[in-house]
CSV table of C-alpha atoms in Angstrom, one decimal:
chain,number,residue,atom,x,y,z
T,32,UNK,CA,-11.5,-221.4,59.6
T,33,UNK,CA,-13.0,-224.4,61.3
T,34,UNK,CA,-15.8,-222.3,62.6
T,35,UNK,CA,-16.6,-221.0,59.1
T,36,UNK,CA,-16.6,-224.6,57.7
T,37,UNK,CA,-18.8,-225.8,60.6
T,38,UNK,CA,-21.2,-222.8,60.0
T,39,UNK,CA,-21.5,-223.7,56.3
T,40,UNK,CA,-22.2,-227.3,57.1
T,41,UNK,CA,-24.9,-226.3,59.6
T,42,UNK,CA,-26.4,-223.9,57.1
T,43,UNK,CA,-26.4,-226.5,54.3
T,44,UNK,CA,-28.0,-229.1,56.7
T,45,UNK,CA,-30.7,-226.6,57.7
T,46,UNK,CA,-31.4,-225.9,54.1
T,47,UNK,CA,-31.7,-229.5,53.2
T,48,UNK,CA,-33.9,-230.2,56.2
T,49,UNK,CA,-36.2,-227.3,55.3
T,50,UNK,CA,-36.4,-228.6,51.7
T,51,UNK,CA,-37.4,-232.1,52.9
T,52,UNK,CA,-40.0,-230.6,55.3
T,53,UNK,CA,-41.5,-228.4,52.6
T,54,UNK,CA,-42.2,-231.5,50.5
T,55,UNK,CA,-44.6,-232.8,53.1
T,56,UNK,CA,-48.1,-231.6,52.5
T,57,UNK,CA,-47.4,-230.6,48.8
T,58,UNK,CA,-49.5,-231.6,45.8
T,59,UNK,CA,-48.3,-232.6,42.3
T,60,UNK,CA,-49.7,-233.8,39.0
T,61,UNK,CA,-48.0,-236.4,36.8
T,62,UNK,CA,-49.0,-237.1,33.2
T,63,UNK,CA,-48.2,-240.7,32.3
T,64,UNK,CA,-47.9,-242.9,29.3
T,65,UNK,CA,-47.0,-246.5,29.0
T,66,UNK,CA,-47.4,-250.1,27.7
T,67,UNK,CA,-49.8,-252.8,28.9
T,68,UNK,CA,-49.1,-256.6,28.8
T,69,UNK,CA,-52.6,-257.8,29.4
T,70,UNK,CA,-54.5,-261.1,29.4
T,71,UNK,CA,-57.5,-262.8,31.1
T,72,UNK,CA,-57.5,-265.5,33.8
T,73,UNK,CA,-59.2,-268.9,33.7
T,74,UNK,CA,-59.0,-269.0,29.9
T,75,UNK,CA,-56.6,-271.5,28.4
T,76,UNK,CA,-56.9,-269.9,25.0
T,77,UNK,CA,-56.0,-266.4,26.2
T,78,UNK,CA,-52.6,-265.1,25.2
T,79,UNK,CA,-50.9,-261.8,26.1
T,80,UNK,CA,-51.9,-258.7,24.3
T,81,UNK,CA,-49.5,-255.7,24.1
T,82,UNK,CA,-51.5,-252.4,24.3
T,83,UNK,CA,-51.4,-248.8,25.3
T,84,UNK,CA,-52.2,-246.7,28.4
T,85,UNK,CA,-52.2,-242.9,29.0
T,86,UNK,CA,-53.5,-240.6,31.7
T,87,UNK,CA,-52.4,-238.8,34.8
T,88,UNK,CA,-52.3,-238.9,38.6
T,89,UNK,CA,-52.5,-236.3,41.4
T,90,UNK,CA,-50.1,-236.9,44.2
T,91,UNK,CA,-50.0,-235.8,47.9
T,92,UNK,CA,-46.9,-236.1,50.2
T,93,UNK,CA,-48.4,-237.3,53.5
T,94,UNK,CA,-45.0,-237.8,55.3
T,95,UNK,CA,-41.3,-238.1,54.4
T,96,UNK,CA,-41.9,-241.8,53.7
T,97,UNK,CA,-45.5,-242.0,52.5
T,98,UNK,CA,-47.3,-240.4,49.5
T,99,UNK,CA,-50.9,-240.9,48.2
T,100,UNK,CA,-52.1,-240.6,44.7
T,101,UNK,CA,-55.3,-240.8,42.6
T,102,UNK,CA,-55.9,-240.4,39.0
T,103,UNK,CA,-57.5,-241.6,35.8
T,104,UNK,CA,-55.9,-243.8,33.1
T,105,UNK,CA,-57.2,-244.8,29.7
T,106,UNK,CA,-56.2,-248.5,29.5
T,107,UNK,CA,-56.4,-250.8,26.5
T,108,UNK,CA,-56.8,-254.4,27.9
T,109,UNK,CA,-58.1,-257.8,26.8
T,110,UNK,CA,-56.1,-260.6,25.2
T,111,UNK,CA,-55.1,-262.5,22.1
T,112,UNK,CA,-57.2,-265.6,21.4
T,113,UNK,CA,-58.5,-268.1,18.8
T,114,UNK,CA,-62.1,-268.1,17.7
T,115,UNK,CA,-63.1,-271.4,16.0
T,116,UNK,CA,-59.5,-271.8,14.9
T,117,UNK,CA,-59.1,-268.2,13.7
T,118,UNK,CA,-56.7,-265.7,15.3
T,119,UNK,CA,-58.4,-262.9,17.1
T,120,UNK,CA,-57.9,-260.1,19.6
T,121,UNK,CA,-60.3,-259.2,22.4
T,122,UNK,CA,-60.2,-255.5,22.9
T,123,UNK,CA,-61.5,-254.0,26.1
T,124,UNK,CA,-60.9,-250.3,26.8
T,125,UNK,CA,-61.2,-249.0,30.3
T,126,UNK,CA,-61.1,-245.8,32.3
T,127,UNK,CA,-59.3,-246.9,35.4
T,128,UNK,CA,-59.2,-244.8,38.6
T,129,UNK,CA,-56.2,-245.9,40.7
T,130,UNK,CA,-56.0,-244.9,44.3
T,131,UNK,CA,-52.5,-245.6,45.5
T,132,UNK,CA,-50.4,-245.5,48.7
T,133,UNK,CA,-46.6,-245.3,48.1
T,134,UNK,CA,-43.9,-246.1,50.7
T,135,UNK,CA,-40.5,-244.7,49.9
T,136,UNK,CA,-37.8,-247.3,50.5
T,137,UNK,CA,-34.8,-245.1,49.4
T,138,UNK,CA,-34.5,-241.6,48.1
T,139,UNK,CA,-35.5,-242.8,44.6
T,140,UNK,CA,-37.3,-246.1,45.1
T,141,UNK,CA,-40.9,-246.6,46.2
T,142,UNK,CA,-43.2,-249.6,46.6
T,143,UNK,CA,-46.9,-249.1,45.9
T,144,UNK,CA,-50.3,-250.7,46.6
T,145,UNK,CA,-53.8,-249.6,46.2
T,146,UNK,CA,-57.3,-250.2,44.9
T,147,UNK,CA,-58.5,-249.5,41.3
T,148,UNK,CA,-62.1,-249.3,40.0
T,149,UNK,CA,-62.3,-249.5,36.2
T,150,UNK,CA,-65.2,-248.7,33.8
T,151,UNK,CA,-65.5,-250.4,30.4
T,152,UNK,CA,-66.0,-247.9,27.7
T,153,UNK,CA,-65.4,-250.0,24.6
T,154,UNK,CA,-65.4,-253.7,23.7
T,155,UNK,CA,-64.6,-255.4,20.4
T,156,UNK,CA,-63.3,-258.7,19.0
T,157,UNK,CA,-61.0,-258.3,16.0
T,158,UNK,CA,-60.7,-261.3,13.8
T,159,UNK,CA,-58.1,-261.7,11.1
T,160,UNK,CA,-58.4,-264.3,8.3
T,161,UNK,CA,-56.8,-264.4,4.9
T,162,UNK,CA,-55.7,-260.8,5.1
T,163,UNK,CA,-59.2,-259.6,6.0
T,164,UNK,CA,-59.9,-257.9,9.4
T,165,UNK,CA,-63.4,-257.7,10.9
T,166,UNK,CA,-64.6,-256.3,14.3
T,167,UNK,CA,-67.8,-257.1,16.2
T,168,UNK,CA,-69.0,-256.5,19.7
T,169,UNK,CA,-67.6,-258.9,22.3
T,170,UNK,CA,-70.8,-260.1,23.8
T,171,UNK,CA,-72.3,-260.4,20.3
T,172,UNK,CA,-69.4,-262.6,19.1
T,173,UNK,CA,-69.8,-265.0,22.0
T,174,UNK,CA,-73.6,-265.3,21.4
T,175,UNK,CA,-73.0,-265.9,17.7
T,176,UNK,CA,-70.8,-268.8,18.7
T,177,UNK,CA,-73.6,-270.3,20.8
T,178,UNK,CA,-72.0,-269.3,24.2
T,179,UNK,CA,-74.1,-267.8,26.9
T,180,UNK,CA,-71.7,-265.1,28.2
T,181,UNK,CA,-72.4,-262.1,30.4
T,182,UNK,CA,-70.1,-259.0,29.9
T,183,UNK,CA,-69.6,-256.9,33.1
T,184,UNK,CA,-68.9,-253.2,32.6
T,185,UNK,CA,-67.3,-252.7,36.0
T,186,UNK,CA,-63.9,-254.0,37.0
T,187,UNK,CA,-62.1,-253.8,40.4
T,188,UNK,CA,-58.4,-254.6,40.8
T,189,UNK,CA,-55.6,-254.4,43.2
T,190,UNK,CA,-52.5,-252.5,41.8
T,191,UNK,CA,-49.1,-253.3,43.3
T,192,UNK,CA,-45.9,-252.0,41.9
T,193,UNK,CA,-42.5,-250.4,42.3
T,194,UNK,CA,-41.3,-247.0,41.0
T,195,UNK,CA,-38.0,-245.2,40.5
T,196,UNK,CA,-37.9,-241.4,40.2
T,197,UNK,CA,-35.1,-239.0,39.2
T,198,UNK,CA,-35.3,-235.3,38.2
T,199,UNK,CA,-39.1,-235.4,38.4
T,200,UNK,CA,-39.2,-238.3,36.0
T,201,UNK,CA,-40.8,-241.5,37.3
T,202,UNK,CA,-40.5,-245.0,35.9
T,203,UNK,CA,-43.0,-247.5,37.3
T,204,UNK,CA,-43.8,-251.2,36.9
T,205,UNK,CA,-47.2,-252.1,38.2
T,206,UNK,CA,-49.3,-255.3,38.2
T,207,UNK,CA,-53.1,-254.9,38.3
T,208,UNK,CA,-54.7,-258.1,39.7
T,209,UNK,CA,-58.4,-258.3,38.8
T,210,UNK,CA,-60.8,-259.0,41.7
T,211,UNK,CA,-64.1,-259.0,39.8
T,212,UNK,CA,-65.3,-261.1,36.8
T,213,UNK,CA,-65.3,-259.3,33.5
T,214,UNK,CA,-66.9,-262.2,31.6
T,215,UNK,CA,-69.0,-264.9,33.2
T,216,UNK,CA,-70.9,-268.0,32.1
T,217,UNK,CA,-73.6,-269.9,34.0
T,218,UNK,CA,-71.9,-272.4,36.4
T,219,UNK,CA,-68.4,-271.2,35.4
T,220,UNK,CA,-65.7,-269.3,37.2
T,221,UNK,CA,-65.6,-266.5,34.8
T,222,UNK,CA,-62.5,-264.5,33.7
T,223,UNK,CA,-60.7,-261.6,35.3
T,224,UNK,CA,-58.3,-259.0,34.1
T,225,UNK,CA,-54.5,-259.5,34.6
T,226,UNK,CA,-52.4,-256.6,33.5
T,227,UNK,CA,-48.7,-255.8,33.8
T,228,UNK,CA,-48.1,-252.1,33.1
T,229,UNK,CA,-45.0,-250.1,32.5
T,230,UNK,CA,-45.3,-246.3,32.5
T,231,UNK,CA,-43.1,-243.2,32.4
T,232,UNK,CA,-44.4,-240.0,34.0
T,233,UNK,CA,-43.2,-236.4,34.7
T,234,UNK,CA,-44.1,-234.9,38.0
T,235,UNK,CA,-45.3,-231.2,38.1
T,236,UNK,CA,-45.5,-229.3,41.3
T,237,UNK,CA,-48.9,-227.6,42.1
């Protein structure tokens, strides 16, 4: 009886080890959707804007502890602000391309860090006054206010985060710290993106 139990334990252990080993070298795809809490640095008038993000990432298991991923995310960014005393919203829409390395801390928990180029595809300023909304181009709005501002179409940021996965579902909290200026003025420091992002994704084996 003891021999049968021991044999079953060995068989189960072998199966589990084989399953773990088969994970290494495998690819997956994960569609994701989430919420952005985004603002701009070096701007005292900037307030957090709540917006939307959606996209997907391809993942590769490099070792039992390390995985790599790259993908594309449509990301609504910008901030809330006041323009000459009027409430407004700076809307900057990006296609971000995160390249991430993940280190597994426990069976379900991972920490992540990477590099993320982003490409601006749309920019607007929405101004609301007396129940009337109006939208104009971002650079145009600054120039109309007499400000010499340059809008940069390329953004580079460092994403750092933590994720928890169960049954192919992954919850992730990520902070994207901007490295490059998205708006600059002569002789000024310029502003950079600052984005806290919460997403949920579902991992599909390839």
